[in-house]
XYZ file of C-alpha atoms in Angstrom:
591
model
C 82.703 111.943 105.364
C 83.364 110.132 102.122
C 79.995 108.481 102.382
C 78.335 111.863 102.933
C 80.033 113.279 99.863
C 78.934 110.299 97.813
C 75.404 110.711 99.107
C 75.425 114.405 98.068
C 76.761 113.515 94.651
C 74.050 110.895 94.191
C 71.373 113.369 95.270
C 72.721 116.010 92.887
C 72.741 113.515 90.005
C 69.233 112.422 90.902
C 68.035 116.016 90.973
C 69.689 116.773 87.634
C 68.103 113.662 86.120
C 64.674 114.735 87.315
C 65.244 118.260 86.001
C 66.105 116.841 82.595
C 62.681 115.212 82.494
C 60.904 118.453 83.293
C 59.145 119.797 80.157
C 60.420 123.155 78.973
C 58.526 126.231 80.089
C 55.835 127.436 77.733
C 57.426 129.958 75.411
C 55.934 131.848 72.489
C 57.484 130.773 69.220
C 58.484 134.372 68.495
C 60.521 134.471 71.732
C 62.158 131.134 70.951
C 63.136 132.337 67.468
C 64.749 135.507 68.772
C 66.608 133.588 71.467
C 67.812 130.709 69.302
C 67.962 131.397 65.563
C 70.987 133.111 64.037
C 71.045 134.542 60.513
C 74.375 134.428 58.643
C 75.535 137.286 56.445
C 74.725 135.389 53.241
C 71.058 135.123 54.299
C 70.418 138.503 55.916
C 71.798 142.016 55.627
C 71.591 142.093 59.440
C 73.488 138.962 60.520
C 73.371 137.695 64.058
C 70.471 136.713 66.291
C 67.196 136.915 64.391
C 65.071 139.882 65.377
C 61.427 139.758 64.327
C 59.602 142.836 63.147
C 56.437 143.651 65.118
C 54.125 142.308 62.410
C 56.102 139.029 62.221
C 55.665 138.125 65.898
C 51.958 137.266 65.786
C 52.449 135.285 62.575
C 55.173 133.211 64.252
C 53.068 132.740 67.391
C 50.102 131.567 65.312
C 52.325 128.982 63.628
C 53.461 127.797 67.054
C 49.954 127.763 68.583
C 48.618 124.157 68.749
C 45.039 125.497 68.794
C 45.487 126.938 65.278
C 45.511 124.280 62.569
C 46.023 126.521 59.530
C 48.005 129.692 58.937
C 47.761 131.615 55.649
C 50.044 134.534 54.785
C 49.421 136.826 51.795
C 52.767 138.532 51.474
C 54.782 140.918 49.345
C 58.540 140.800 48.958
C 60.783 142.555 51.494
C 59.049 141.388 54.676
C 61.376 138.488 55.592
C 58.876 135.652 55.212
C 61.334 133.002 54.022
C 63.667 133.495 56.991
C 60.727 133.321 59.380
C 59.476 130.131 57.717
C 62.923 128.570 58.124
C 62.934 129.595 61.794
C 59.535 127.930 62.305
C 60.852 124.787 60.608
C 63.839 124.874 62.982
C 61.457 125.053 65.967
C 59.820 121.784 64.965
C 63.156 120.096 64.382
C 64.473 121.204 67.782
C 61.361 121.223 70.023
C 58.471 119.413 68.376
C 59.865 116.600 66.198
C 57.477 115.365 63.516
C 57.353 114.372 59.852
C 57.632 117.694 57.998
C 56.925 118.408 54.330
C 57.972 121.650 52.621
C 56.347 122.212 49.221
C 57.807 124.673 46.689
C 56.959 125.300 43.009
C 59.930 123.608 41.292
C 62.845 121.335 42.119
C 65.301 124.177 41.548
C 63.359 126.212 44.139
C 63.706 123.284 46.556
C 67.448 123.004 46.085
C 67.943 126.751 46.335
C 65.901 126.879 49.556
C 68.013 124.181 51.216
C 71.367 125.571 50.084
C 70.603 129.276 50.528
C 68.385 129.252 53.633
C 68.029 126.016 55.593
C 71.646 124.890 55.759
C 73.124 128.368 56.473
C 70.599 129.056 59.266
C 71.081 125.665 60.938
C 74.845 125.921 60.532
C 75.140 129.386 62.089
C 72.777 128.747 65.039
C 74.645 126.971 67.886
C 71.491 125.336 69.253
C 70.567 123.992 65.794
C 73.940 123.025 64.389
C 74.022 119.299 63.628
C 70.308 118.640 64.189
C 69.608 117.955 60.516
C 71.324 114.718 59.608
C 73.561 114.324 56.578
C 73.869 110.604 57.278
C 73.603 107.599 55.050
C 69.806 107.772 54.676
C 69.723 111.529 54.029
C 69.921 113.487 50.783
C 69.899 117.200 49.981
C 66.081 117.287 49.945
C 65.385 114.523 52.439
C 66.734 114.767 55.990
C 66.226 112.766 59.156
C 66.499 114.058 62.697
C 65.709 112.688 66.147
C 61.984 111.946 66.220
C 61.134 113.204 62.745
C 62.036 113.860 59.135
C 62.096 116.708 56.626
C 61.126 116.287 52.955
C 61.351 119.190 50.510
C 59.269 118.445 47.415
C 58.469 120.247 44.144
C 54.769 120.882 43.481
C 55.411 120.297 39.771
C 56.002 116.591 40.537
C 52.962 115.673 42.682
C 53.704 111.930 42.429
C 56.458 112.606 44.989
C 53.733 113.350 47.546
C 52.329 109.825 47.534
C 55.047 108.357 49.724
C 54.785 110.840 52.585
C 52.478 111.149 55.595
C 53.309 114.319 57.491
C 52.105 116.316 60.468
C 53.658 119.651 59.493
C 53.008 121.009 55.981
C 54.792 124.189 54.874
C 53.812 125.531 51.433
C 55.706 128.508 50.005
C 54.801 130.511 46.879
C 51.572 128.574 46.333
C 50.533 130.827 43.443
C 53.471 129.389 41.511
C 52.038 125.844 41.671
C 50.485 124.351 38.549
C 47.506 122.020 38.550
C 48.578 118.709 37.000
C 46.717 115.651 35.739
C 46.748 114.360 39.309
C 45.024 117.475 40.634
C 45.815 120.533 42.716
C 49.206 120.130 44.487
C 47.988 121.893 47.651
C 45.010 119.561 48.003
C 47.221 116.543 47.339
C 49.698 117.707 49.978
C 46.993 118.394 52.550
C 45.705 114.839 52.153
C 49.075 113.600 53.407
C 48.282 115.228 56.794
C 44.875 113.581 57.385
C 46.151 110.905 59.749
C 47.396 113.499 62.274
C 44.858 115.119 64.598
C 47.399 117.796 65.598
C 48.490 118.694 62.066
C 49.749 122.140 61.104
C 49.309 123.599 57.601
C 51.093 126.830 56.690
C 50.534 128.493 53.305
C 52.430 131.576 52.171
C 52.659 133.293 48.811
C 52.768 136.467 46.830
C 49.439 136.534 44.931
C 49.548 136.511 41.136
C 46.157 136.423 39.388
C 43.122 137.496 41.374
C 40.670 135.148 39.643
C 42.635 131.960 40.330
C 44.950 132.738 43.242
C 45.216 129.829 45.727
C 46.612 132.088 48.466
C 43.817 134.657 48.129
C 41.246 131.860 48.140
C 42.757 130.404 51.329
C 42.930 133.849 52.952
C 39.211 134.395 52.360
C 38.527 131.198 54.326
C 40.555 132.447 57.320
C 39.840 135.052 59.991
C 41.370 137.594 57.540
C 43.674 139.636 59.748
C 45.027 142.972 58.548
C 47.970 144.912 60.003
C 46.986 148.366 61.215
C 49.165 151.188 62.505
C 48.248 154.302 64.511
C 48.353 157.742 62.941
C 50.920 159.930 64.785
C 48.468 162.835 64.614
C 45.058 161.396 65.562
C 45.974 157.957 66.920
C 43.372 156.119 64.815
C 44.531 152.690 63.572
C 44.442 152.107 59.802
C 45.879 149.684 57.277
C 48.582 151.246 55.092
C 47.176 151.290 51.540
C 48.744 152.413 48.275
C 45.830 154.773 47.549
C 46.881 156.817 50.595
C 50.465 157.436 49.362
C 50.931 160.903 47.841
C 53.851 162.935 46.515
C 54.429 166.346 44.914
C 54.274 166.414 41.135
C 57.578 165.151 39.746
C 59.015 164.352 43.197
C 58.052 160.755 44.059
C 60.989 160.436 46.485
C 59.079 162.803 48.811
C 56.106 160.459 49.129
C 54.034 160.630 52.323
C 51.099 158.714 53.790
C 47.743 160.485 54.167
C 45.795 159.284 57.189
C 42.283 158.224 56.046
C 40.876 159.414 59.379
C 42.276 162.915 59.976
C 43.773 163.374 56.457
C 47.106 164.510 57.875
C 50.182 163.873 55.688
C 52.649 161.688 57.575
C 56.374 161.674 56.818
C 58.370 158.489 56.257
C 60.396 159.098 59.439
C 57.323 158.228 61.515
C 56.883 154.776 59.938
C 59.127 152.788 62.276
C 57.287 154.169 65.319
C 53.912 153.486 63.702
C 54.869 149.897 62.855
C 56.241 149.335 66.380
C 52.834 150.272 67.809
C 50.834 148.398 65.153
C 48.593 145.388 65.710
C 46.705 142.720 63.796
C 42.917 142.938 63.563
C 40.780 139.960 62.535
C 38.067 141.102 60.133
C 36.312 137.734 60.512
C 36.752 136.965 64.227
C 34.054 134.290 64.077
C 36.479 131.964 62.223
C 38.536 129.761 64.539
C 41.475 127.476 63.840
C 42.544 129.309 60.674
C 44.650 132.465 61.072
C 45.053 134.545 57.937
C 47.485 137.455 57.562
C 47.745 140.023 54.760
C 50.683 142.417 54.396
C 52.006 144.822 51.785
C 55.486 146.285 51.391
C 54.398 149.720 52.640
C 54.823 148.241 56.123
C 58.371 146.971 55.551
C 61.107 148.738 57.524
C 63.821 147.958 54.974
C 65.483 151.001 53.453
C 64.648 149.912 49.915
C 60.953 149.742 50.839
C 60.593 153.375 51.845
C 57.479 155.083 50.536
C 59.602 157.338 48.318
C 61.448 154.436 46.695
C 58.215 152.522 46.145
C 56.694 155.611 44.506
C 59.671 155.788 42.134
C 59.257 152.083 41.332
C 55.572 152.619 40.617
C 56.213 155.446 38.158
C 58.776 153.310 36.348
C 56.343 150.377 36.155
C 52.942 151.938 35.534
C 53.081 152.320 31.744
C 53.658 148.636 30.934
C 51.157 146.022 32.177
C 53.920 143.440 32.639
C 55.945 145.647 34.993
C 52.825 147.073 36.638
C 51.593 143.557 37.427
C 54.932 142.799 39.097
C 54.505 145.897 41.258
C 50.926 145.001 42.164
C 51.863 141.409 43.019
C 55.178 141.819 44.785
C 54.815 145.231 46.450
C 51.096 145.606 47.128
C 50.522 141.838 47.584
C 47.371 142.047 45.477
C 46.177 139.750 42.711
C 46.360 141.057 39.151
C 42.995 141.618 37.531
C 42.462 142.283 33.833
C 39.870 144.908 33.118
C 38.884 142.996 29.995
C 39.744 139.490 28.846
C 39.597 140.125 25.112
C 40.134 142.859 22.536
C 38.323 143.595 19.300
C 40.067 142.937 15.990
C 38.298 146.009 14.552
C 39.748 148.237 17.274
C 43.221 146.883 16.589
C 42.891 147.319 12.825
C 41.852 150.947 13.379
C 45.234 151.592 15.040
C 47.232 150.703 11.877
C 49.997 153.157 10.959
C 52.080 153.791 7.870
C 55.232 151.788 8.515
C 56.551 148.328 7.653
C 59.661 146.451 6.634
C 60.168 148.887 3.757
C 59.532 151.869 6.029
C 60.945 150.979 9.439
C 60.189 153.427 12.282
C 63.142 155.479 13.470
C 63.126 154.033 17.029
C 63.127 150.369 15.944
C 66.622 149.131 16.806
C 66.082 145.357 16.906
C 64.090 142.849 14.854
C 62.772 139.418 15.790
C 60.630 136.896 13.958
C 58.337 134.056 14.914
C 57.443 131.220 12.533
C 54.372 128.995 12.786
C 54.672 125.716 10.842
C 51.562 124.311 9.171
C 51.310 121.293 6.866
C 50.993 123.421 3.734
C 52.685 126.713 4.668
C 55.147 128.602 6.873
C 53.794 131.814 8.429
C 56.191 134.446 9.776
C 55.517 137.546 11.883
C 58.183 140.270 12.025
C 58.401 142.465 15.128
C 60.505 145.571 15.636
C 61.553 146.678 19.118
C 62.375 150.079 20.513
C 64.639 150.834 23.446
C 61.541 151.712 25.512
C 59.973 148.282 24.860
C 57.389 149.273 22.245
C 56.656 146.430 19.848
C 56.049 147.275 16.171
C 54.435 144.474 14.192
C 56.032 145.225 10.838
C 54.784 142.436 8.582
C 53.274 138.970 8.337
C 54.449 136.692 5.539
C 53.122 133.355 4.266
C 55.281 130.886 2.316
C 53.045 128.337 0.614
C 54.355 124.837 0.129
C 54.518 121.468 1.954
C 56.248 121.597 5.325
C 58.678 118.844 4.290
C 59.634 120.461 0.973
C 63.215 121.765 0.933
C 62.116 124.598 -1.334
C 59.819 126.016 1.370
C 62.663 126.059 3.888
C 65.094 127.577 1.378
C 62.618 130.394 0.789
C 62.253 130.875 4.573
C 66.051 130.924 4.957
C 66.293 133.631 2.295
C 63.549 135.665 3.985
C 65.166 135.471 7.425
C 68.552 136.433 5.931
C 67.166 139.646 4.446
C 68.221 143.119 5.513
C 66.201 146.291 5.274
C 67.110 149.952 5.059
C 66.944 151.775 8.380
C 66.084 155.507 8.553
C 69.352 156.170 10.418
C 71.151 155.274 7.187
C 72.378 151.703 7.642
C 70.592 148.381 7.260
C 69.012 146.084 9.847
C 68.392 142.328 9.881
C 66.730 139.737 12.079
C 68.392 139.416 15.495
C 66.634 136.192 16.527
C 63.890 133.857 15.329
C 61.911 131.174 17.129
C 60.333 128.525 14.881
C 57.510 126.358 16.194
C 58.768 122.799 16.241
C 55.467 121.459 17.546
C 55.601 117.868 18.631
C 56.361 114.849 16.482
C 55.598 115.551 12.836
C 57.463 118.844 12.286
C 60.027 118.710 15.093
C 62.875 116.870 13.343
C 62.639 119.090 10.258
C 62.632 122.311 12.290
C 65.529 121.165 14.450
C 67.576 120.182 11.395
C 66.900 123.588 9.814
C 67.917 125.501 12.976
C 70.932 123.362 13.863
C 73.275 124.819 11.283
C 72.013 128.369 11.786
C 72.434 128.833 15.538
C 74.876 131.683 14.875
C 71.943 133.652 13.504
C 69.889 132.727 16.587
C 67.412 130.573 14.676
C 65.875 128.536 17.484
C 63.525 125.547 17.430
C 60.784 126.234 19.981
C 58.092 124.140 21.620
C 55.155 125.855 23.292
C 54.036 124.601 26.702
C 51.111 125.637 28.891
C 51.383 127.162 32.349
C 51.212 130.708 33.664
C 54.215 130.322 35.975
C 56.691 129.330 33.267
C 59.427 131.618 31.917
C 58.849 133.146 28.499
C 61.582 131.042 26.927
C 64.289 128.726 28.248
C 66.531 126.043 26.719
C 65.411 122.497 27.415
C 67.620 120.013 29.202
C 69.407 117.434 27.088
C 70.933 117.486 23.656
C 67.895 118.105 21.487
C 68.573 121.871 21.214
C 64.918 122.701 21.818
C 63.719 125.914 23.461
C 60.671 125.743 25.727
C 58.282 128.662 25.206
C 55.759 129.632 27.908
C 52.960 130.429 25.480
C 50.308 131.114 28.139
C 52.284 133.800 29.910
C 53.332 135.450 26.618
C 49.724 135.520 25.409
C 48.778 137.121 28.728
C 51.470 139.776 28.250
C 50.314 140.455 24.673
C 46.687 140.763 25.812
C 47.642 143.147 28.611
C 49.634 145.309 26.228
C 46.964 145.312 23.516
C 44.547 146.809 26.035
C 46.833 149.841 26.270
C 47.158 151.506 22.851
C 50.708 152.432 21.954
C 52.543 149.499 23.498
C 51.974 147.273 20.444
C 51.685 149.128 17.136
C 50.580 147.752 13.793
C 51.701 148.241 10.199
C 49.120 149.311 7.645
C 50.511 146.500 5.469
C 48.801 143.892 7.691
C 45.514 142.563 6.353
C 42.263 142.213 8.267
C 42.792 138.457 8.624
C 45.881 139.129 10.736
C 43.842 140.915 13.410
C 41.191 138.169 13.407
C 43.888 135.574 14.038
C 45.684 137.709 16.646
C 42.436 137.869 18.674
C 41.467 134.248 18.001
C 41.767 133.148 21.652
C 40.392 134.497 24.891
C 41.253 133.914 28.517
C 38.710 132.035 30.619
C 38.556 130.548 34.107
C 37.479 126.914 34.284
C 37.183 124.626 37.297
C 39.325 121.503 37.303
C 38.843 119.107 40.228
C 37.131 121.900 42.108
C 39.968 124.395 41.619
C 39.763 127.480 39.350
C 42.312 127.436 36.558
C 42.991 130.017 33.882
C 43.442 128.884 30.309
C 43.291 130.122 26.742
C 40.453 128.875 24.573
C 40.004 129.259 20.820
C 37.046 131.289 19.620
C 35.010 128.923 17.388
C 35.599 129.376 13.668
C 38.949 131.156 13.975
C 42.519 130.113 13.248
C 45.510 131.284 15.283
C 48.614 131.200 13.067
C 49.241 134.958 13.364
C 48.830 134.791 17.161
C 51.223 131.846 17.441
C 53.830 133.496 15.211
C 53.563 136.724 17.229
C 54.037 134.754 20.456
C 57.223 133.178 19.069
C 58.498 136.578 17.911
C 58.013 137.820 21.506
C 59.884 134.771 22.789
C 62.742 135.568 20.403
C 63.002 139.046 21.940
C 63.954 137.416 25.257
C 67.111 135.794 23.866
C 68.734 139.032 22.680
C 70.265 141.803 24.768
C 70.972 144.707 22.420
C 73.266 147.537 23.376
C 70.875 150.254 22.336
C 73.459 153.024 22.096
C 75.818 150.742 20.215
C 73.048 149.620 17.877
C 72.005 153.211 17.206
C 75.589 154.261 16.493
C 76.174 151.287 14.207
C 73.054 151.965 12.169
C 74.102 155.595 11.756
C 77.686 154.597 10.901
C 76.928 151.857 8.384
C 75.949 154.213 5.575
C 76.239 152.966 2.019
C 79.759 153.684 0.872
C 80.107 156.352 -1.830
C 82.488 154.739 -4.274
C 84.411 157.063 -6.580
C 83.462 156.947 -10.222
C 85.671 154.453 -12.043
C 88.546 155.989 -13.975
C 88.250 155.140 -17.640
C 91.347 154.932 -19.754
C 90.549 154.944 -23.418
C 92.804 153.032 -25.740
C 94.633 155.087 -28.326
C 94.324 152.152 -30.701
C 90.570 152.670 -30.858
C 91.093 156.117 -32.305
C 92.933 154.787 -35.321
């Protein structure tokens, strides 16, 4: 009997061993995600097992399909792409080990992705917990796991790509990548996958500029799938488009969708049912091996993406090109397109109005200045700012004298210390100034000048190229230098100049100011086969007024006025009415 029991135990162990060698049943990646991945409360507003929205399932399945080499997703915000990308990464770690490379715009993006998404998801999912090693050979951005590795690299440092050969390439926010001297980061990353016949390349991004968008260019090479939903009235499938959203005058919260087929107005309460019955349609079905998906936030089932709330956001954004571009990019998932790439100096000069530093407009509650340093002069542009964001260019001043002459800087110090009478009754001075420190020749002098005047927010600035940079940010280190994203500020100025009323001009400005302000235009050039946008100088023109205006705009970003407090202070700080002095006449003088 003992022998029989031993024989049964051996047979059971043998059977279990054979079962362990059996490959897992074929399962769609979307099903695996919903059965395995857990989202913690600090990652999702709906913690627990991950539940994919209907439009996410086919995207996930395309990523998991070995017959599809490339997947491209043109996405807005509010559709859960980052969590889905992390879930797909987890699938490869758990089920299909391989060398994996995740590419993000900057190193801070990489660190934030690991800390805020990857580690919480792996830590809260029982089947994933412990799979990503934190051992001796691992770092925050470089992990090893059984059968593979994960590297998370910044696109801004393409030299980091040289050391990696990978089978799985995940690129997020590709429109935030910058082309470097070594070439396009996406192309460089894709070359690291060439040795793998079964490679997988996933690109996802919110588009930024239509003319040079990497994600839109990749989408056009795909089968170009669009998400369509059925109309509750006629049943015809259509893509939700912003042009079909309507609302009563003055009541954007009551926005509805008008069906392009039967023209019925559909209430928001039908959206969840429509999305549940929706499907992807390939507009280029002849393309194989490259699945492309395009979504906008009108499809999102999140409460803050209701049609009414998006309509309110649109009305708040539509009057300023900077905020409107954000809406177009992040909500509609469309590239921003400028109607014109230049403006005429004559048109701008014709807009001049009677105001200036000696006659400040009533709604100007803050002043900034930008200084451009030339070898023989210092040029300063003064900008006034209203609570609604209107920029008033009040004056442009030139101080003649060598850049290294202390007298020139003393005169500039006196100018920037000035105060001017405000129509509310008080006086107003410069809130912040950015001075161009350039590189090399002028930098030490500018930094020395600003160092003792930081309390007045006199900042040494250095302009750098790149359309994905912030307007202004302090540099790392002890050199007290502020990095100014000149390309993106010039773009914002151009956009606003094309809409009269957003930037207004003093009649005190001469014609040369307008020539200099329009001295550069935006062009698209091809570098290593990739389209890049850049500013080019119009031959025969100088750009001091443009540069000084850019730095004055950068200075606006470092102040946060309390508009009500500023208005009250200007009204309160009236010149004191001193009583007439009492004169006592000496009696001795009368003798």
